[in-house]
């Protein structure tokens, strides 16, 4: 005859190990995508620097060098905005993946805890129902707290998304205005 407590402990350890593996996979995938993004940005920066240096070396006189210097000194707002947006998207995706794993784990935990409390209540001696009621109240409060925390995280994510959109629009307008001013001069 097997011990149900050992079986429950083994099942809980297995479930926790699976959750940790899912979180580690998410973290490694995120690091891999961030590394790829940074490598692409570095490659773009290097290629841009080489092209700019070649343009400066091909200048014929001081006026050409001065004109090129002023053009090359302008920040490339579109590239930085795109890079920032990519970083934001990556972080938002990772946050969603981690939240999904955590919500799933919490849901499983509350279901198992509720089941354990119900089983304990069924075989409890006199006065055990007070303990069960306290446990159920605690589970209910923790579920509400978890739901509030999840809701707040989603609100913060929405705020960050709105801020990113405003920053993108502002940067695009500024880049357009700078380009228009450069064409006039």
XYZ file of N, CA, C and O in Angstrom:
740
model
N 0.843 -1.172 0.000
C 0.000 0.000 0.000
C 0.892 1.239 0.000
O 1.851 1.349 0.742
N 0.565 2.173 -0.858
C 1.392 3.380 -0.979
C 0.836 4.488 -0.094
O -0.342 4.524 0.230
N 1.707 5.381 0.260
C 1.348 6.501 1.118
C 0.830 7.649 0.246
O 1.561 8.149 -0.601
N -0.430 8.098 0.459
C -0.968 9.173 -0.377
C -0.208 10.486 -0.217
O -0.117 11.276 -1.141
N 0.361 10.726 0.951
C 1.123 11.958 1.151
C 2.379 11.976 0.291
O 2.747 13.010 -0.253
N 3.049 10.808 0.182
C 4.245 10.708 -0.655
C 3.865 10.919 -2.119
O 4.565 11.624 -2.857
N 2.761 10.324 -2.524
C 2.302 10.484 -3.910
C 1.958 11.940 -4.206
O 2.296 12.463 -5.264
N 1.296 12.596 -3.264
C 0.959 14.009 -3.445
C 2.216 14.862 -3.496
O 2.328 15.776 -4.316
N 3.173 14.562 -2.626
C 4.422 15.306 -2.606
C 5.180 15.119 -3.913
O 5.687 16.085 -4.490
N 5.223 13.894 -4.400
C 5.902 13.608 -5.667
C 5.221 14.341 -6.817
O 5.892 14.936 -7.675
N 3.896 14.316 -6.843
C 3.148 15.007 -7.904
C 3.383 16.514 -7.832
O 3.557 17.172 -8.860
N 3.411 17.051 -6.624
C 3.641 18.498 -6.465
C 5.049 18.868 -6.910
O 5.248 19.890 -7.584
N 6.031 18.054 -6.553
C 7.401 18.326 -6.978
C 7.528 18.256 -8.500
O 8.217 19.069 -9.103
N 6.871 17.286 -9.099
C 6.909 17.155 -10.559
C 6.264 18.378 -11.210
O 6.802 18.945 -12.163
N 5.137 18.816 -10.691
C 4.452 19.993 -11.236
C 5.318 21.240 -11.077
O 5.429 22.051 -12.012
N 5.953 21.393 -9.925
C 6.821 22.552 -9.708
C 8.025 22.524 -10.649
O 8.442 23.568 -11.159
N 8.581 21.343 -10.867
C 9.708 21.214 -11.797
C 9.287 21.596 -13.216
O 10.030 22.274 -13.935
N 8.090 21.183 -13.611
C 7.591 21.535 -14.948
C 7.395 23.039 -15.082
O 7.712 23.627 -16.122
N 6.891 23.671 -14.035
C 6.708 25.129 -14.058
C 8.063 25.818 -14.164
O 8.241 26.747 -14.970
N 9.022 25.368 -13.377
C 10.358 25.973 -13.436
C 10.977 25.792 -14.824
O 11.607 26.707 -15.348
N 10.780 24.637 -15.430
C 11.316 24.405 -16.776
C 10.638 25.331 -17.791
O 11.296 25.875 -18.671
N 9.340 25.518 -17.653
C 8.629 26.429 -18.568
C 9.140 27.861 -18.402
O 9.360 28.567 -19.396
N 9.354 28.275 -17.164
C 9.874 29.623 -16.920
C 11.306 29.764 -17.443
O 11.664 30.795 -18.028
N 12.121 28.735 -17.260
C 13.499 28.776 -17.762
C 13.517 28.809 -19.289
O 14.303 29.548 -19.890
N 12.647 28.025 -19.922
C 12.558 28.056 -21.390
C 12.176 29.451 -21.871
O 12.752 29.965 -22.831
N 11.218 30.055 -21.202
C 10.795 31.404 -21.564
C 11.953 32.384 -21.408
O 12.185 33.223 -22.286
N 12.682 32.267 -20.316
C 13.820 33.166 -20.088
C 14.903 32.969 -21.148
O 15.416 33.946 -21.711
N 15.242 31.719 -21.444
C 16.274 31.466 -22.454
C 15.835 31.935 -23.840
O 16.631 32.506 -24.586
N 14.573 31.707 -24.174
C 14.069 32.195 -25.465
C 14.135 33.713 -25.531
O 14.481 34.290 -26.560
N 13.793 34.371 -24.429
C 13.856 35.831 -24.386
C 15.276 36.342 -24.545
O 15.527 37.289 -25.297
N 16.212 35.708 -23.860
C 17.618 36.112 -23.971
C 18.109 35.880 -25.400
O 18.827 36.718 -25.961
N 17.710 34.769 -25.985
C 18.111 34.470 -27.363
C 17.571 35.521 -28.337
O 18.301 36.026 -29.196
N 16.301 35.888 -28.170
C 15.712 36.901 -29.059
C 16.335 38.271 -28.824
O 16.570 39.024 -29.776
N 16.617 38.605 -27.570
C 17.261 39.884 -27.257
C 18.663 39.930 -27.851
O 19.071 40.954 -28.413
N 19.384 38.843 -27.761
C 20.731 38.780 -28.339
C 20.673 38.955 -29.851
O 21.476 39.708 -30.429
N 19.733 38.283 -30.493
C 19.583 38.419 -31.951
C 19.237 39.859 -32.321
O 19.778 40.406 -33.296
N 18.357 40.475 -31.549
C 17.976 41.863 -31.804
C 19.180 42.792 -31.643
O 19.425 43.658 -32.490
N 19.946 42.598 -30.588
C 21.119 43.436 -30.364
C 22.194 43.196 -31.415
O 22.880 44.139 -31.823
N 22.346 41.971 -31.863
C 23.321 41.691 -32.930
C 22.907 42.391 -34.227
O 23.746 42.975 -34.918
N 21.637 42.339 -34.541
C 21.149 43.012 -35.747
C 21.349 44.530 -35.626
O 21.769 45.184 -36.592
N 21.061 45.078 -34.461
C 21.251 46.524 -34.252
C 22.730 46.885 -34.343
O 23.087 47.917 -34.939
N 23.588 46.060 -33.776
C 25.031 46.313 -33.850
C 25.533 46.243 -35.288
O 26.347 47.065 -35.710
N 25.033 45.260 -36.022
C 25.407 45.131 -37.432
C 24.970 46.365 -38.220
O 25.723 46.920 -39.017
N 23.749 46.831 -37.962
C 23.232 48.010 -38.637
C 24.072 49.242 -38.284
O 24.405 50.048 -39.154
N 24.409 49.381 -37.011
C 25.233 50.509 -36.572
C 26.611 50.459 -37.240
O 27.117 51.477 -37.715
N 27.218 49.273 -37.275
C 28.526 49.121 -37.905
C 28.458 49.465 -39.391
O 29.291 50.232 -39.900
N 27.476 48.908 -40.097
C 27.333 49.185 -41.526
C 27.101 50.669 -41.785
O 27.651 51.240 -42.733
N 26.310 51.298 -40.943
C 26.036 52.728 -41.078
C 27.308 53.543 -40.834
O 27.596 54.501 -41.570
N 28.068 53.156 -39.843
C 29.319 53.861 -39.534
C 30.314 53.731 -40.684
O 30.962 54.710 -41.075
N 30.414 52.544 -41.247
C 31.328 52.328 -42.383
C 30.886 53.170 -43.580
O 31.707 53.835 -44.227
N 29.588 53.166 -43.868
C 29.075 53.949 -45.000
C 29.322 55.443 -44.776
O 29.717 56.157 -45.706
N 29.117 55.910 -43.557
C 29.354 57.325 -43.247
C 30.833 57.677 -43.399
O 31.174 58.740 -43.944
N 31.703 56.795 -42.921
C 33.147 57.045 -43.050
C 33.557 57.087 -44.522
O 34.361 57.931 -44.925
N 32.979 56.219 -45.322
C 33.291 56.212 -46.756
C 32.815 57.499 -47.422
O 33.511 58.055 -48.272
N 31.656 57.976 -47.017
C 31.160 59.244 -47.565
C 32.090 60.390 -47.184
O 32.394 61.251 -48.012
N 32.522 60.422 -45.936
C 33.422 61.491 -45.489
C 34.762 61.423 -46.217
O 35.323 62.459 -46.581
N 35.254 60.218 -46.461
C 36.541 60.081 -47.145
C 36.453 60.465 -48.620
O 37.443 60.856 -49.224
N 35.256 60.367 -49.165
C 35.109 60.709 -50.585
C 34.806 62.199 -50.802
O 34.688 62.639 -51.948
N 34.696 62.955 -49.724
C 34.421 64.391 -49.847
C 35.608 65.076 -50.523
O 36.767 64.768 -50.254
N 35.293 66.028 -51.396
C 36.327 66.698 -52.193
C 36.909 67.940 -51.514
O 38.051 68.272 -51.736
N 36.086 68.628 -50.700
C 36.567 69.872 -50.095
C 35.969 70.049 -48.698
O 35.151 69.236 -48.253
N 36.369 71.107 -48.022
C 35.926 71.365 -46.650
C 34.420 71.601 -46.569
O 33.776 71.186 -45.602
N 33.847 72.261 -47.588
C 32.397 72.498 -47.585
C 31.632 71.177 -47.664
O 30.610 71.004 -46.990
N 32.122 70.257 -48.476
C 31.470 68.943 -48.584
C 31.564 68.187 -47.264
O 30.597 67.550 -46.830
N 32.723 68.277 -46.611
C 32.895 67.615 -45.318
C 31.950 68.219 -44.286
O 31.295 67.501 -43.521
N 31.847 69.537 -44.258
C 30.960 70.213 -43.303
C 29.506 69.833 -43.553
O 28.750 69.561 -42.604
N 29.097 69.784 -44.806
C 27.719 69.411 -45.146
C 27.446 67.966 -44.745
O 26.401 67.665 -44.156
N 28.375 67.077 -45.063
C 28.211 65.671 -44.686
C 28.162 65.504 -43.171
O 27.347 64.736 -42.647
N 29.042 66.239 -42.474
C 29.057 66.152 -41.013
C 27.711 66.550 -40.423
O 27.214 65.902 -39.509
N 27.117 67.598 -40.923
C 25.823 68.034 -40.386
C 24.728 67.026 -40.711
O 23.845 66.781 -39.899
N 24.794 66.427 -41.883
C 23.787 65.410 -42.241
C 23.976 64.133 -41.427
O 23.001 63.531 -40.978
N 25.224 63.724 -41.258
C 25.497 62.477 -40.543
C 25.291 62.619 -39.040
O 25.075 61.623 -38.344
N 25.362 63.832 -38.530
C 25.192 64.058 -37.095
C 23.736 63.949 -36.657
O 23.459 63.774 -35.467
N 22.814 64.023 -37.590
C 21.391 63.926 -37.237
C 21.086 62.508 -36.759
O 21.460 61.544 -37.413
N 20.426 62.414 -35.642
C 20.102 61.068 -35.150
C 19.065 60.402 -36.052
O 18.193 61.061 -36.604
N 19.202 59.125 -36.191
C 18.245 58.373 -36.984
C 17.122 57.907 -36.061
O 17.157 56.816 -35.504
N 16.134 58.780 -35.929
C 15.043 58.553 -34.980
C 14.248 57.306 -35.345
O 13.850 56.537 -34.465
N 14.055 57.074 -36.624
C 13.258 55.916 -37.027
C 13.908 54.610 -36.575
O 13.229 53.707 -36.077
N 15.225 54.521 -36.732
C 15.912 53.286 -36.340
C 15.852 53.076 -34.828
O 15.627 51.964 -34.358
N 16.070 54.153 -34.074
C 16.013 54.027 -32.624
C 14.599 53.720 -32.154
O 14.403 52.960 -31.211
N 13.614 54.295 -32.803
C 12.225 54.020 -32.443
C 11.891 52.562 -32.737
O 11.254 51.890 -31.918
N 12.326 52.087 -33.879
C 12.078 50.682 -34.246
C 12.772 49.739 -33.255
O 12.187 48.747 -32.823
N 14.003 50.065 -32.895
C 14.739 49.245 -31.929
C 14.019 49.245 -30.576
O 13.818 48.187 -29.971
N 13.606 50.422 -30.116
C 12.900 50.523 -28.833
C 11.590 49.745 -28.875
O 11.230 49.066 -27.906
N 10.910 49.842 -29.985
C 9.646 49.117 -30.144
C 9.886 47.600 -30.105
O 9.127 46.860 -29.485
N 10.953 47.163 -30.742
C 11.289 45.730 -30.734
C 11.598 45.251 -29.323
O 11.168 44.166 -28.918
N 12.333 46.057 -28.578
C 12.639 45.701 -27.184
C 11.348 45.636 -26.372
O 11.123 44.689 -25.615
N 10.493 46.642 -26.550
C 9.222 46.654 -25.820
C 8.389 45.424 -26.172
O 7.839 44.762 -25.280
N 8.283 45.101 -27.456
C 7.504 43.932 -27.880
C 8.056 42.644 -27.273
O 7.291 41.772 -26.845
N 9.366 42.539 -27.245
C 10.006 41.359 -26.672
C 9.681 41.232 -25.182
O 9.277 40.156 -24.714
N 9.818 42.311 -24.462
C 9.533 42.286 -23.026
C 8.052 42.005 -22.781
O 7.699 41.224 -21.886
N 7.184 42.607 -23.564
C 5.739 42.382 -23.399
C 5.385 40.918 -23.669
O 4.580 40.325 -22.931
N 5.985 40.329 -24.690
C 5.722 38.924 -25.003
C 6.200 38.019 -23.873
O 5.501 37.091 -23.476
N 7.383 38.309 -23.361
C 7.901 37.499 -22.248
C 7.016 37.643 -21.014
O 6.757 36.665 -20.316
N 6.551 38.858 -20.759
C 5.676 39.080 -19.605
C 4.388 38.279 -19.755
O 3.912 37.667 -18.800
N 3.843 38.239 -20.967
C 2.617 37.465 -21.200
C 2.863 35.977 -20.987
O 2.031 35.279 -20.391
N 4.004 35.477 -21.462
C 4.319 34.062 -21.300
C 4.492 33.698 -19.824
O 3.968 32.681 -19.360
N 5.215 34.524 -19.090
C 5.432 34.263 -17.667
C 4.113 34.356 -16.911
O 3.816 33.505 -16.062
N 3.311 35.358 -17.227
C 2.008 35.511 -16.572
C 1.127 34.302 -16.840
O 0.448 33.808 -15.940
N 1.146 33.813 -18.068
C 0.352 32.640 -18.421
C 0.766 31.427 -17.589
O -0.085 30.699 -17.063
N 2.061 31.206 -17.472
C 2.556 30.079 -16.671
C 2.150 30.259 -15.215
O 1.675 29.311 -14.565
N 2.321 31.472 -14.699
C 1.995 31.717 -13.293
C 0.490 31.573 -13.032
O 0.088 31.018 -12.007
N -0.335 32.063 -13.950
C -1.788 31.923 -13.778
C -2.192 30.458 -13.780
O -3.015 30.026 -12.982
N -1.598 29.689 -14.679
C -1.891 28.262 -14.745
C -1.476 27.571 -13.454
O -2.226 26.759 -12.898
N -0.294 27.883 -12.962
C 0.213 27.288 -11.725
C -0.672 27.683 -10.548
O -1.004 26.859 -9.709
N -1.063 28.949 -10.490
C -1.882 29.409 -9.369
C -3.263 28.749 -9.404
O -3.789 28.346 -8.378
N -3.803 28.617 -10.593
C -5.102 27.966 -10.739
C -5.037 26.526 -10.250
O -5.912 26.062 -9.516
N -3.988 25.829 -10.622
C -3.804 24.449 -10.181
C -3.627 24.387 -8.664
O -4.194 23.524 -7.988
N -2.847 25.312 -8.121
C -2.627 25.358 -6.679
C -3.935 25.564 -5.926
O -4.222 24.857 -4.953
N -4.735 26.527 -6.348
C -5.984 26.815 -5.623
C -6.962 25.646 -5.729
O -7.655 25.334 -4.766
N -6.981 25.005 -6.889
C -7.870 23.847 -7.054
C -7.439 22.722 -6.118
O -8.281 22.124 -5.431
N -6.146 22.436 -6.066
C -5.647 21.372 -5.187
C -5.841 21.729 -3.719
O -6.206 20.871 -2.910
N -5.594 22.975 -3.358
C -5.758 23.397 -1.969
C -7.218 23.313 -1.553
O -7.531 22.848 -0.453
N -8.096 23.727 -2.436
C -9.531 23.672 -2.134
C -9.979 22.223 -1.961
O -10.745 21.898 -1.046
N -9.483 21.365 -2.828
C -9.811 19.940 -2.732
C -9.294 19.357 -1.426
O -9.991 18.586 -0.759
N -8.087 19.722 -1.034
C -7.509 19.223 0.217
C -8.319 19.703 1.416
O -8.548 18.940 2.368
N -8.752 20.953 1.377
C -9.563 21.487 2.477
C -10.890 20.745 2.548
O -11.350 20.381 3.638
N -11.506 20.484 1.401
C -12.784 19.753 1.389
C -12.612 18.339 1.951
O -13.452 17.855 2.715
N -11.515 17.672 1.581
C -11.258 16.322 2.096
C -11.016 16.353 3.593
O -11.485 15.485 4.329
N -10.249 17.361 4.025
C -9.965 17.469 5.456
C -11.232 17.766 6.245
O -11.405 17.271 7.357
N -12.128 18.540 5.659
C -13.382 18.888 6.329
C -14.259 17.653 6.495
O -14.907 17.471 7.522
N -14.267 16.798 5.468
C -15.121 15.609 5.505
C -14.741 14.687 6.656
O -15.613 14.077 7.287
N -13.456 14.574 6.935
C -13.027 13.663 7.995
C -12.583 14.381 9.244
O -11.916 13.782 10.088
N -12.933 15.630 9.383
C -12.465 16.419 10.524
C -13.284 16.145 11.767
O -14.489 15.913 11.690
N -12.636 16.208 12.915
C -13.382 16.072 14.176
C -14.196 17.339 14.433
O -14.114 18.301 13.683
N -14.911 17.323 15.500
C -15.720 18.473 15.873
C -14.805 19.699 15.991
O -13.735 19.647 16.569
N -15.233 20.803 15.394
C -14.450 22.032 15.414
C -13.557 22.170 14.195
O -12.979 23.213 13.960
N -13.434 21.112 13.413
C -12.608 21.154 12.209
C -13.198 22.053 11.136
O -12.483 22.562 10.285
N -14.488 22.261 11.203
C -15.135 23.112 10.208
C -14.703 24.572 10.345
O -14.689 25.317 9.376
N -14.306 24.980 11.540
C -13.817 26.340 11.748
C -12.491 26.513 11.002
O -12.263 27.516 10.313
N -11.619 25.511 11.126
C -10.340 25.543 10.429
C -10.566 25.548 8.913
O -9.927 26.310 8.183
N -11.484 24.725 8.440
C -11.780 24.658 7.005
C -12.321 25.991 6.505
O -11.936 26.451 5.428
N -13.189 26.606 7.276
C -13.736 27.909 6.883
C -12.629 28.948 6.818
O -12.591 29.774 5.894
N -11.701 28.906 7.768
C -10.577 29.847 7.758
C -9.697 29.617 6.534
O -9.240 30.567 5.886
N -9.444 28.352 6.209
C -8.627 28.032 5.035
C -9.313 28.487 3.753
O -8.677 29.034 2.850
N -10.621 28.244 3.654
C -11.359 28.682 2.467
C -11.347 30.197 2.346
O -11.211 30.740 1.262
N -11.478 30.877 3.469
C -11.426 32.343 3.470
C -10.052 32.826 3.015
O -9.940 33.767 2.224
N -9.003 32.158 3.486
C -7.647 32.525 3.098
C -7.438 32.278 1.592
O -6.849 33.106 0.901
N -7.931 31.166 1.080
C -7.817 30.879 -0.353
C -8.569 31.918 -1.183
O -8.083 32.376 -2.220
N -9.738 32.292 -0.707
C -10.523 33.297 -1.412
C -9.792 34.641 -1.430
O -9.727 35.311 -2.467
N -9.223 35.018 -0.306
C -8.484 36.285 -0.230
C -7.251 36.254 -1.118
O -6.942 37.239 -1.817
N -6.537 35.121 -1.130
C -5.341 35.050 -1.978
C -5.717 35.056 -3.453
O -5.008 35.626 -4.274
N -6.841 34.453 -3.798
C -7.299 34.473 -5.191
C -7.647 35.894 -5.611
O -7.277 36.334 -6.702
N -8.329 36.625 -4.738
C -8.651 38.023 -5.036
C -7.377 38.853 -5.189
O -7.264 39.675 -6.095
N -6.411 38.624 -4.307
C -5.145 39.362 -4.388
C -4.415 39.029 -5.684
O -3.875 39.920 -6.356
N -4.399 37.757 -6.061
C -3.737 37.349 -7.304
C -4.440 37.970 -8.511
O -3.787 38.464 -9.434
N -5.771 37.954 -8.491
C -6.528 38.567 -9.585
C -6.250 40.065 -9.675
O -6.095 40.612 -10.777
N -6.192 40.738 -8.532
C -5.876 42.174 -8.523
C -4.477 42.434 -9.057
O -4.255 43.380 -9.819
N -3.523 41.590 -8.656
C -2.153 41.746 -9.127
C -2.081 41.534 -10.647
O -1.433 42.297 -11.355
N -2.776 40.537 -11.143
C -2.799 40.275 -12.582
C -3.451 41.427 -13.329
O -2.957 41.866 -14.370
N -4.533 41.940 -12.791
C -5.221 43.079 -13.405
C -4.326 44.312 -13.431
O -4.252 45.017 -14.442
N -3.605 44.548 -12.342
C -2.718 45.703 -12.275
C -1.572 45.546 -13.284
O -1.198 46.511 -13.951
N -1.042 44.338 -13.412
C 0.037 44.101 -14.382
C -0.459 44.369 -15.803
O 0.259 44.958 -16.617
N -1.684 43.964 -16.091
C -2.248 44.216 -17.424
C -2.471 45.708 -17.653
O -2.228 46.212 -18.747
N -2.921 46.416 -16.618
C -3.102 47.867 -16.742
C -1.769 48.559 -16.987
O -1.679 49.455 -17.834
N -0.740 48.154 -16.256
C 0.589 48.737 -16.460
C 1.106 48.442 -17.870
O 1.718 49.296 -18.504
N 0.821 47.254 -18.348
C 1.227 46.893 -19.706
C 0.497 47.763 -20.731
O 1.101 48.229 -21.702
N -0.791 47.997 -20.507
C -1.566 48.863 -21.405
C -1.031 50.296 -21.381
O -0.953 50.955 -22.424
N -0.675 50.788 -20.196
C -0.118 52.142 -20.073
C 1.206 52.230 -20.818
O 1.463 53.193 -21.552
N 2.047 51.216 -20.635
C 3.341 51.200 -21.333
C 3.144 51.158 -22.841
O 3.860 51.834 -23.592
N 2.170 50.398 -23.295
C 1.871 50.323 -24.733
C 1.419 51.688 -25.255
O 1.872 52.143 -26.302
N 0.544 52.350 -24.512
C 0.080 53.678 -24.923
C 1.237 54.677 -24.944
O 1.359 55.476 -25.889
N 2.103 54.622 -23.943
C 3.269 55.510 -23.913
C 4.199 55.240 -25.087
O 4.751 56.171 -25.671
N 4.368 53.972 -25.424
C 5.231 53.614 -26.551
C 4.649 54.158 -27.855
O 5.378 54.666 -28.707
N 3.342 54.076 -28.011
C 2.701 54.605 -29.218
C 2.862 56.121 -29.302
O 3.147 56.662 -30.369
N 2.687 56.812 -28.189
C 2.849 58.270 -28.170
C 4.298 58.635 -28.489
O 4.560 59.551 -29.284
N 5.242 57.925 -27.889
C 6.655 58.203 -28.150
C 6.999 57.961 -29.618
O 7.748 58.736 -30.224
N 6.445 56.920 -30.192
C 6.697 56.618 -31.605
C 6.143 57.727 -32.496
O 6.837 58.199 -33.407
N 4.922 58.159 -32.220
C 4.323 59.235 -33.015
C 5.117 60.529 -32.875
O 5.372 61.228 -33.861
N 5.517 60.848 -31.656
C 6.282 62.077 -31.409
C 7.632 62.027 -32.107
O 8.047 62.998 -32.746
N 8.302 60.885 -32.012
C 9.619 60.741 -32.646
C 9.488 60.815 -34.166
O 10.329 61.432 -34.841
N 8.447 60.225 -34.705
C 8.234 60.266 -36.152
C 7.958 61.693 -36.619
O 8.502 62.143 -37.634
N 7.144 62.427 -35.868
C 6.870 63.825 -36.210
C 8.144 64.665 -36.128
O 8.396 65.499 -37.000
N 8.933 64.431 -35.087
C 10.182 65.183 -34.928
C 11.146 64.871 -36.069
O 11.806 65.773 -36.595
N 11.213 63.612 -36.463
C 12.096 63.229 -37.572
C 11.626 63.857 -38.874
O 12.430 64.342 -39.675
N 10.327 63.884 -39.083
C 9.780 64.495 -40.296
C 10.062 65.997 -40.320
O 10.430 66.553 -41.357
N 9.882 66.642 -39.172
C 10.146 68.085 -39.085
C 11.619 68.372 -39.315
O 11.973 69.338 -40.017
N 12.494 67.551 -38.775
C 13.934 67.731 -38.963
C 14.310 67.532 -40.434
O 15.094 68.301 -40.979
N 13.733 66.511 -41.040
C 14.022 66.262 -42.460
C 13.521 67.399 -43.341
O 14.197 67.817 -44.279
N 12.327 67.924 -43.013
C 11.780 69.035 -43.780
C 12.645 70.287 -43.613
O 12.901 71.013 -44.586
N 13.123 70.527 -42.409
C 13.976 71.697 -42.149
C 15.313 71.535 -42.873
O 15.859 72.521 -43.388
N 15.823 70.335 -42.927
C 17.106 70.079 -43.605
C 16.964 70.307 -45.108
O 17.894 70.810 -45.768
N 15.821 69.954 -45.671
C 15.602 70.137 -47.112
C 15.495 71.620 -47.468
O 15.895 72.035 -48.557
N 14.942 72.425 -46.543
C 14.778 73.846 -46.810
C 16.122 74.565 -46.794
O 16.302 75.552 -47.481
N 17.056 74.070 -45.985
C 18.354 74.766 -45.882
C 19.333 74.234 -46.866
O 19.417 74.260 -47.947
